[in-house]
Coordinates of C-alpha atoms in Angstrom, one line a residue:
M3 CA -4.2 11.0 11.5
W4 CA -3.5 8.9 14.6
L5 CA -1.5 11.6 16.2
V6 CA -3.3 14.8 15.1
W7 CA -6.9 13.9 15.7
P8 CA -6.5 12.7 19.3
L9 CA -4.6 15.9 20.1
I10 CA -7.1 18.2 18.5
T11 CA -10.0 16.4 20.2
L12 CA -8.2 16.0 23.5
G13 CA -8.4 12.2 23.3
I14 CA -12.0 11.9 22.4
Y15 CA -11.1 10.7 18.9
H16 CA -9.3 7.7 20.4
L17 CA -12.4 6.7 22.4
V18 CA -14.7 7.0 19.4
W19 CA -12.2 4.9 17.4
Y20 CA -12.0 2.2 20.1
Y21 CA -15.8 2.0 20.4
K22 CA -16.2 1.7 16.6
V23 CA -13.5 -1.0 16.3
N24 CA -15.3 -3.2 18.8
R25 CA -18.7 -2.4 17.3
E26 CA -17.3 -3.3 13.8
A27 CA -16.1 -6.6 15.2
R28 CA -19.6 -7.4 16.5
D29 CA -21.3 -6.3 13.3
F30 CA -18.8 -8.1 11.0
D31 CA -19.3 -11.5 12.5
P32 CA -22.2 -12.2 14.9
R33 CA -20.2 -15.0 16.5
I34 CA -17.8 -12.4 17.9
E35 CA -19.3 -11.4 21.2
V36 CA -18.5 -8.0 22.5
N37 CA -20.3 -5.1 24.1
P38 CA -18.5 -2.0 22.6
V39 CA -19.7 0.2 25.5
M40 CA -18.1 -2.2 28.1
A41 CA -14.9 -2.3 26.1
L42 CA -14.8 1.5 26.1
L43 CA -15.5 1.7 29.8
A44 CA -12.7 -0.8 30.4
I45 CA -10.2 1.5 28.8
T46 CA -11.5 4.7 30.3
L47 CA -12.8 4.1 33.8
G48 CA -10.9 0.8 34.1
W49 CA -7.7 2.7 34.7
V50 CA -8.9 3.1 38.3
L51 CA -8.4 -0.7 38.7
I52 CA -5.3 -0.8 36.5
V53 CA -5.9 -4.2 34.9
P54 CA -9.1 -3.7 32.7
P55 CA -7.6 -1.5 30.0
F56 CA -4.9 -4.1 29.3
I57 CA -7.4 -6.9 29.2
S58 CA -9.7 -4.9 26.9
A59 CA -6.8 -4.0 24.5
Y60 CA -5.7 -7.7 24.4
N61 CA -9.3 -8.9 23.7
T62 CA -9.7 -6.3 21.0
G63 CA -6.6 -7.8 19.3
Q64 CA -8.2 -11.2 19.6
R65 CA -11.4 -9.9 18.0
I66 CA -9.5 -8.5 15.1
A67 CA -7.7 -11.8 14.6
R68 CA -11.1 -13.6 14.6
M69 CA -12.4 -11.1 12.0
Q70 CA -9.4 -11.9 9.8
Q71 CA -10.1 -15.6 10.2
S72 CA -13.8 -15.1 9.4
A73 CA -12.8 -13.2 6.3
G74 CA -10.8 -16.3 5.1
M75 CA -7.5 -14.7 5.8
Q76 CA -4.6 -16.0 7.8
P77 CA -4.9 -14.2 11.2
T78 CA -2.0 -11.9 11.5
C79 CA -3.2 -9.7 14.4
N80 CA -1.3 -10.7 17.5
P81 CA -3.0 -9.3 20.7
W82 CA 0.3 -9.6 22.6
I83 CA 1.9 -7.1 20.1
G84 CA -1.1 -4.8 20.7
L85 CA -0.6 -5.1 24.5
I86 CA 3.1 -4.3 24.3
L87 CA 2.4 -1.4 22.0
L88 CA -0.2 -0.1 24.6
I89 CA 2.5 -0.1 27.2
I90 CA 5.0 1.6 24.8
A91 CA 3.4 5.0 24.4
G92 CA 0.0 3.7 23.5
L93 CA 0.8 2.9 19.9
Y94 CA -1.6 -0.1 19.7
P95 CA -4.2 1.9 17.6
L96 CA -1.6 2.1 14.7
Y97 CA -1.1 -1.7 14.8
Y98 CA -4.8 -2.6 15.2
Q99 CA -5.9 -0.2 12.4
H100 CA -3.3 -1.6 10.1
E101 CA -4.7 -5.1 10.7
L102 CA -8.3 -4.0 10.2
N103 CA -7.3 -2.3 6.9
Q104 CA -6.0 -5.6 5.7
I105 CA -9.5 -7.1 6.1
W106 CA -11.1 -4.3 4.2
S107 CA -8.5 -4.6 1.4
H108 CA -9.2 -8.3 1.2
Y109 CA -12.9 -7.4 0.5
Q110 CA -11.8 -4.6 -1.9
H111 CA -13.0 -1.8 0.4
P112 CA -16.8 -2.4 0.6
V113 CA -19.2 0.4 1.3
E114 CA -19.9 0.8 5.0
G115 CA -22.9 -1.3 6.1
E116 CA -22.6 -3.5 3.0
P117 CA -22.7 -7.2 4.0
V118 CA -19.7 -9.2 3.2
P119 CA -19.5 -13.0 2.8
L120 CA -17.7 -14.8 5.7
A121 CA -15.4 -17.7 4.9
V122 CA -15.7 -19.6 8.2

């Protein structure tokens, strides 16, 4: 999935995924402050300035770790690993999606939009 869809959609799938991950973080816990559009702009247009995509990818990893903590889980998402995987062939979506899937498994796969109780 992570390899085929981005190729078929010429990279659009990755951008949609990135936007949704950041929106999901904001919707999951209102204490997580993120503007998904700005995060998306940082990884697209931010390449002109070189640094913003790396900062955005790191911050997304931090948001996922905060989501895990809010869910009452031990935070296992390490934004440094995500950053390294971004540099190594852009493999960070695999890692971040795996970490997100752990949260939803913890909640026994709720229906999208269904509120879930936060532990912290």
